[in-house]
PDB file of C-alpha atoms in Angstrom:
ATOM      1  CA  UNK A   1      65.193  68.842  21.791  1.00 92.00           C
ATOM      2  CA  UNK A   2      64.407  66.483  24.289  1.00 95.00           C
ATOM      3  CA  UNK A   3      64.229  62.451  24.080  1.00 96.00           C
ATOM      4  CA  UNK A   4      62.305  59.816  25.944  1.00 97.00           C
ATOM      5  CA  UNK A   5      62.660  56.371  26.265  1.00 98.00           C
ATOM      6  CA  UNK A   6      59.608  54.436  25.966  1.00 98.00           C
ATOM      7  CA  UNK A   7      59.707  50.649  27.149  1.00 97.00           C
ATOM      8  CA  UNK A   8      56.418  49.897  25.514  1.00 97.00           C
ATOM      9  CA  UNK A   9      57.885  50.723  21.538  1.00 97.00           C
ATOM     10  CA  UNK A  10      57.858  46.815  20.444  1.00 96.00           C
ATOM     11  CA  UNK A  11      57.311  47.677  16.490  1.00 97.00           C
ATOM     12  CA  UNK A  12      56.789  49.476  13.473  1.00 97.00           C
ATOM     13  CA  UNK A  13      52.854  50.045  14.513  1.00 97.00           C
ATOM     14  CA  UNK A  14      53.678  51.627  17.653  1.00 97.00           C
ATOM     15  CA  UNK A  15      56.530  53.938  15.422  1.00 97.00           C
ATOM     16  CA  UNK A  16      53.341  54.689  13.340  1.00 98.00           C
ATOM     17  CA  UNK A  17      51.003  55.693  16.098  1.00 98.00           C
ATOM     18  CA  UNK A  18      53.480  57.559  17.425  1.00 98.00           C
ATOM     19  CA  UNK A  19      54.238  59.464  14.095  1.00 97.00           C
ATOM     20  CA  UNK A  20      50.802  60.397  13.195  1.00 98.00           C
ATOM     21  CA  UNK A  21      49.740  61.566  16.342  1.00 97.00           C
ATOM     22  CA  UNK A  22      53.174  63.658  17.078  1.00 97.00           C
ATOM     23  CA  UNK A  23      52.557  64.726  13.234  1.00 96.00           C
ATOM     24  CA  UNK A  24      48.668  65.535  14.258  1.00 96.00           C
ATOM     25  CA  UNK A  25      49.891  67.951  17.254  1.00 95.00           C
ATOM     26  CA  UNK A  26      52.530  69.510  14.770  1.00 94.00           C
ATOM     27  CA  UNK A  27      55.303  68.285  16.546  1.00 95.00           C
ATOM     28  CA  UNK A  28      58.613  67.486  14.719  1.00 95.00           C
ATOM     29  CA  UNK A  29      60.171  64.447  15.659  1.00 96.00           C
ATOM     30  CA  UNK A  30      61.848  60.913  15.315  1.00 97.00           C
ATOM     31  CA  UNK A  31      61.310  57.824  16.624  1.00 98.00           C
ATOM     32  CA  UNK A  32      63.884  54.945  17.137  1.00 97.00           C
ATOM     33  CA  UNK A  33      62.299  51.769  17.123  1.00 96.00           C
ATOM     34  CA  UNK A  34      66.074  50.238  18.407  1.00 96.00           C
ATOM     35  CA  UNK A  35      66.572  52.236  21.275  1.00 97.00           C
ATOM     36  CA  UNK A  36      63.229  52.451  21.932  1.00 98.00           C
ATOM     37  CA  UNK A  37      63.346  56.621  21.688  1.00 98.00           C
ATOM     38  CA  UNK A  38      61.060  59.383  20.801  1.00 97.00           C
ATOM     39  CA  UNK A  39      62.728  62.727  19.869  1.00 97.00           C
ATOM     40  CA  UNK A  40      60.916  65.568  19.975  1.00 96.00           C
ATOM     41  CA  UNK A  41      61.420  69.163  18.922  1.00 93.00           C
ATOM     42  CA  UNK A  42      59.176  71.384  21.037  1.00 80.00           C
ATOM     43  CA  UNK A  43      58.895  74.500  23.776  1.00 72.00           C
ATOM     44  CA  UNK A  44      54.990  73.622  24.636  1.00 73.00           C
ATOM     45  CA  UNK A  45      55.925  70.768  26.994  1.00 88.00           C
ATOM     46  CA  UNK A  46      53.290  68.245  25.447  1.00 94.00           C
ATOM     47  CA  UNK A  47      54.445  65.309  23.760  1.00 95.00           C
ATOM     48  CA  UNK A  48      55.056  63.189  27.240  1.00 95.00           C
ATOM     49  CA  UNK A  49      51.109  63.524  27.597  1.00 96.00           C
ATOM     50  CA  UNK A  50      50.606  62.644  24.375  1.00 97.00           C
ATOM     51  CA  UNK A  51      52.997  59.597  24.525  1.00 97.00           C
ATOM     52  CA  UNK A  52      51.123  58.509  28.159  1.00 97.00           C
ATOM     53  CA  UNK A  53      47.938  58.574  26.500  1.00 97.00           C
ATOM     54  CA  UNK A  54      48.617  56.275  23.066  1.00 97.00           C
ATOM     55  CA  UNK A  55      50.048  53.908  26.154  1.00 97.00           C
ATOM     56  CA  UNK A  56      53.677  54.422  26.429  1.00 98.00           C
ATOM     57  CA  UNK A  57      55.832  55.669  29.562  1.00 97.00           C
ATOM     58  CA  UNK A  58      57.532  58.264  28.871  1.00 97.00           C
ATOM     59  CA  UNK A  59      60.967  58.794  30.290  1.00 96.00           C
ATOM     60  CA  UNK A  60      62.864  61.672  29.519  1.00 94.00           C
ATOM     61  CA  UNK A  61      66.679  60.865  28.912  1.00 89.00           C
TER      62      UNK A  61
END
């Protein structure tokens, strides 16, 4: 598992877009709208690009 903090998570519609395209790439995760966190479970390396590209800095923790 690996988690990265993402400055730009300001609400439940950025939780969402985060969830259904994690969901889309068949990634299991969780996202902390608190903290500001994304929590992924996954060997292929991809959910920072995938973050970067919905418009969030990913920054692994």
């Amino acid at each position: 598992m690996k988690t990265f903090y993402c400055e730009e998570i300001a609400c439940g519609g950025c939780a969402a877009r985060i969830d259904r395209a994690l969901d889309a790439a068949g990634i299991r995760h969780s996202v902390d709208l608190e903290n500001k966190t994304v929590t992924v479970e996954e060997t292929a390396g991809v959910a920072p690009e995938i973050l970067f590209d919905l418009g969030f800095t990913p920054v692994e923790r």
